[in-house]
Amino acid sequence: MVKKIFLSVFLLLSSYMAMAQDVALKTNALYWATTTPNLGIEASFAKKHSVQLFYGLNPWKQSGGDQSSLRHWVLMPEYRYWFCQSMNGWFVGAHLMGGQFNVSGLDMPFGMFDELKTRRYEGWFAGGGVTAGYQWPLSKHWSLEAALGIGYDYIKYDKFRCGSCGEKLKSGHKNYFGPTKLALSVMYVF
């Protein structure tokens, strides 16, 4: 069912791209810092409007014997309104997001999710939020983009004692409000 929904969103965005004035491929350099390969495609469909579909996948366990893991995938469609023209200058938008995760042994910054150091969490999330950002055209085909998103995620999880062998301690859910997107992207505009 979830795969059919994601396929439908992809096909819908693909149909917009067929009529688009500009189409760009992008990757978020900050997301690569978490060893997560990622790719996005953005298409403008009017002077001040564009849509984007972003996907990130980290299927690997972290190296070393510490049983740390940041395995996950995320899909994030987004609508953007541009104040000047699409793919140039300031924009605001709205995004949806969903994915799955299997994380453990991580020391998150600012004391966020402290139990990730000693517990493993496996589950899924879905949510959305608002985005603001700026895009700098560097040449006819290359651009840089910075974006920040704030919103809500519903997180359903199972909590385990240790990395991959621990007993299941509980199942639960969490309502998360806060940053949902941080991007510094490199883009190629066709």
CSV table of C-alpha atoms in Angstrom, one decimal:
chain,number,residue,atom,x,y,z
A,1,MET,CA,0.0,0.0,0.0
A,2,VAL,CA,2.7,2.5,1.0
A,3,LYS,CA,4.7,1.7,-2.2
A,4,LYS,CA,1.6,2.3,-4.3
A,5,ILE,CA,1.2,5.8,-2.7
A,6,PHE,CA,4.9,6.7,-3.2
A,7,LEU,CA,4.7,5.5,-6.8
A,8,SER,CA,1.5,7.6,-7.4
A,9,VAL,CA,3.3,10.7,-6.0
A,10,PHE,CA,6.3,10.0,-8.2
A,11,LEU,CA,4.1,9.6,-11.3
A,12,LEU,CA,2.2,12.8,-10.5
A,13,LEU,CA,5.4,14.8,-10.1
A,14,SER,CA,6.8,13.2,-13.3
A,15,SER,CA,3.8,14.4,-15.2
A,16,TYR,CA,4.5,18.0,-14.0
A,17,MET,CA,8.1,17.6,-15.1
A,18,ALA,CA,7.0,16.9,-18.6
A,19,MET,CA,5.4,20.4,-18.8
A,20,ALA,CA,8.1,22.1,-16.7
A,21,GLN,CA,10.1,25.1,-17.7
A,22,ASP,CA,13.0,24.1,-15.6
A,23,VAL,CA,14.0,20.7,-14.1
A,24,ALA,CA,16.9,20.2,-11.7
A,25,LEU,CA,18.6,17.3,-10.0
A,26,LYS,CA,20.0,18.0,-6.5
A,27,THR,CA,21.7,16.3,-3.6
A,28,ASN,CA,21.9,17.5,0.0
A,29,ALA,CA,25.5,17.7,1.1
A,30,LEU,CA,24.5,17.8,4.8
A,31,TYR,CA,22.7,14.5,4.4
A,32,TRP,CA,25.8,12.9,2.8
A,33,ALA,CA,27.6,13.8,6.1
A,34,THR,CA,25.5,11.1,7.7
A,35,THR,CA,26.6,8.6,5.0
A,36,THR,CA,23.2,8.8,3.4
A,37,PRO,CA,23.1,8.8,-0.4
A,38,ASN,CA,20.3,11.1,-1.5
A,39,LEU,CA,18.8,12.6,-4.7
A,40,GLY,CA,16.1,15.1,-5.4
A,41,ILE,CA,14.4,16.3,-8.5
A,42,GLU,CA,12.6,19.7,-8.8
A,43,ALA,CA,10.5,21.0,-11.6
A,44,SER,CA,9.0,24.5,-12.0
A,45,PHE,CA,5.5,24.5,-13.5
A,46,ALA,CA,4.8,28.2,-13.4
A,47,LYS,CA,6.8,31.4,-13.0
A,48,LYS,CA,6.7,31.3,-9.2
A,49,HIS,CA,5.8,27.6,-8.5
A,50,SER,CA,7.8,24.4,-8.3
A,51,VAL,CA,7.5,20.9,-6.9
A,52,GLN,CA,10.2,18.7,-5.6
A,53,LEU,CA,10.6,15.0,-4.8
A,54,PHE,CA,13.5,14.1,-2.5
A,55,TYR,CA,14.7,10.5,-1.5
A,56,GLY,CA,17.4,9.4,0.9
A,57,LEU,CA,18.5,5.9,1.7
A,58,ASN,CA,21.1,4.7,4.2
A,59,PRO,CA,21.0,0.8,4.2
A,60,TRP,CA,24.3,0.2,6.0
A,61,LYS,CA,25.3,-0.5,9.5
A,62,GLN,CA,28.0,1.9,10.8
A,63,SER,CA,31.6,0.6,10.7
A,64,GLY,CA,33.3,-0.6,13.9
A,65,GLY,CA,32.3,-3.0,16.6
A,66,ASP,CA,30.1,-0.5,18.6
A,67,GLN,CA,26.8,-1.7,17.0
A,68,SER,CA,25.9,1.8,16.0
A,69,SER,CA,23.4,2.0,13.2
A,70,LEU,CA,21.6,4.8,11.2
A,71,ARG,CA,19.7,2.6,8.7
A,72,HIS,CA,16.7,4.5,7.2
A,73,TRP,CA,14.9,5.7,4.1
A,74,VAL,CA,12.9,8.9,3.7
A,75,LEU,CA,10.7,10.2,0.9
A,76,MET,CA,9.8,13.9,0.9
A,77,PRO,CA,7.5,15.6,-1.7
A,78,GLU,CA,7.4,19.4,-1.5
A,79,TYR,CA,5.6,22.4,-3.1
A,80,ARG,CA,7.4,25.7,-3.3
A,81,TYR,CA,6.3,29.3,-3.9
A,82,TRP,CA,9.1,31.6,-5.1
A,83,PHE,CA,9.1,35.3,-4.4
A,84,CYS,CA,11.1,36.3,-7.5
A,85,GLN,CA,10.9,33.4,-10.1
A,86,SER,CA,11.1,29.7,-9.7
A,87,MET,CA,14.6,28.3,-8.9
A,88,ASN,CA,16.0,31.7,-8.1
A,89,GLY,CA,16.1,33.6,-4.7
A,90,TRP,CA,13.8,33.2,-1.7
A,91,PHE,CA,11.1,30.5,-1.4
A,92,VAL,CA,8.6,29.2,1.1
A,93,GLY,CA,6.9,25.8,0.8
A,94,ALA,CA,5.1,22.9,2.4
A,95,HIS,CA,6.5,19.4,2.6
A,96,LEU,CA,5.2,15.9,3.5
A,97,MET,CA,7.5,13.1,4.6
A,98,GLY,CA,7.6,9.5,5.4
A,99,GLY,CA,10.0,6.6,5.9
A,100,GLN,CA,11.3,3.8,8.0
A,101,PHE,CA,14.3,3.6,10.4
A,102,ASN,CA,16.5,1.2,12.4
A,103,VAL,CA,18.8,3.2,14.6
A,104,SER,CA,21.1,2.5,17.7
A,105,GLY,CA,24.3,3.5,19.3
A,106,LEU,CA,24.1,7.2,18.2
A,107,ASP,CA,25.2,10.2,20.2
A,108,MET,CA,22.9,13.0,18.8
A,109,PRO,CA,23.9,16.7,19.2
A,110,PHE,CA,22.3,19.0,21.8
A,111,GLY,CA,21.2,16.0,24.0
A,112,MET,CA,18.5,15.0,21.5
A,113,PHE,CA,17.2,11.5,21.8
A,114,ASP,CA,19.6,10.4,24.6
A,115,GLU,CA,18.4,6.8,24.7
A,116,LEU,CA,19.8,6.2,21.1
A,117,LYS,CA,23.2,5.8,22.8
A,118,THR,CA,22.1,2.6,24.7
A,119,ARG,CA,18.9,1.4,22.9
A,120,ARG,CA,17.8,0.4,19.4
A,121,TYR,CA,14.7,1.9,17.8
A,122,GLU,CA,13.0,0.4,14.8
A,123,GLY,CA,9.8,1.8,13.1
A,124,TRP,CA,8.3,4.3,10.7
A,125,PHE,CA,7.3,8.0,10.6
A,126,ALA,CA,5.0,10.3,8.7
A,127,GLY,CA,4.5,14.0,8.9
A,128,GLY,CA,4.9,17.3,7.2
A,129,GLY,CA,5.8,20.9,7.7
A,130,VAL,CA,6.8,24.3,6.2
A,131,THR,CA,10.0,25.1,4.5
A,132,ALA,CA,11.9,28.3,3.8
A,133,GLY,CA,15.1,28.8,1.9
A,134,TYR,CA,17.2,30.5,-0.7
A,135,GLN,CA,18.7,29.4,-4.0
A,136,TRP,CA,21.8,30.9,-5.6
A,137,PRO,CA,22.3,30.4,-9.3
A,138,LEU,CA,26.0,30.0,-9.9
A,139,SER,CA,25.9,29.5,-13.7
A,140,LYS,CA,23.4,28.5,-16.4
A,141,HIS,CA,23.3,25.0,-15.1
A,142,TRP,CA,24.6,25.0,-11.5
A,143,SER,CA,23.0,26.3,-8.3
A,144,LEU,CA,23.4,26.1,-4.5
A,145,GLU,CA,20.4,26.0,-2.1
A,146,ALA,CA,20.0,26.3,1.6
A,147,ALA,CA,16.7,25.3,3.2
A,148,LEU,CA,15.2,24.8,6.7
A,149,GLY,CA,11.9,23.0,7.5
A,150,ILE,CA,9.9,22.9,10.7
A,151,GLY,CA,7.0,20.7,11.3
A,152,TYR,CA,5.4,17.6,12.8
A,153,ASP,CA,6.2,13.8,12.6
A,154,TYR,CA,4.2,10.9,14.0
A,155,ILE,CA,6.7,8.3,14.9
A,156,LYS,CA,5.7,4.6,15.6
A,157,TYR,CA,8.5,2.5,17.0
A,158,ASP,CA,9.7,-0.6,18.8
A,159,LYS,CA,12.4,-0.2,21.4
A,160,PHE,CA,15.1,-2.8,22.0
A,161,ARG,CA,17.7,-3.4,24.7
A,162,CYS,CA,20.8,-3.4,22.5
A,163,GLY,CA,22.0,-3.2,18.9
A,164,SER,CA,20.8,-6.2,16.9
A,165,CYS,CA,20.3,-8.9,19.5
A,166,GLY,CA,18.4,-7.3,22.4
A,167,GLU,CA,15.0,-8.2,23.6
A,168,LYS,CA,12.0,-5.9,22.7
A,169,LEU,CA,11.3,-3.6,25.6
A,170,LYS,CA,8.2,-1.9,24.4
A,171,SER,CA,6.3,-0.5,21.4
A,172,GLY,CA,5.1,3.1,21.4
A,173,HIS,CA,4.7,6.3,19.4
A,174,LYS,CA,6.0,9.8,19.7
A,175,ASN,CA,4.6,13.1,18.4
A,176,TYR,CA,7.6,15.2,17.3
A,177,PHE,CA,7.5,18.9,16.7
A,178,GLY,CA,10.7,20.6,15.5
A,179,PRO,CA,13.1,20.7,12.6
A,180,THR,CA,12.1,18.3,9.9
A,181,LYS,CA,14.6,19.5,7.2
A,182,LEU,CA,18.0,21.0,7.0
A,183,ALA,CA,19.6,21.2,3.5
A,184,LEU,CA,22.6,22.6,1.8
A,185,SER,CA,22.1,21.3,-1.7
A,186,VAL,CA,24.1,21.3,-4.9
A,187,MET,CA,21.9,21.4,-8.0
A,188,TYR,CA,22.2,20.8,-11.8
A,189,VAL,CA,19.5,22.6,-13.7
A,190,PHE,CA,18.7,21.2,-17.2
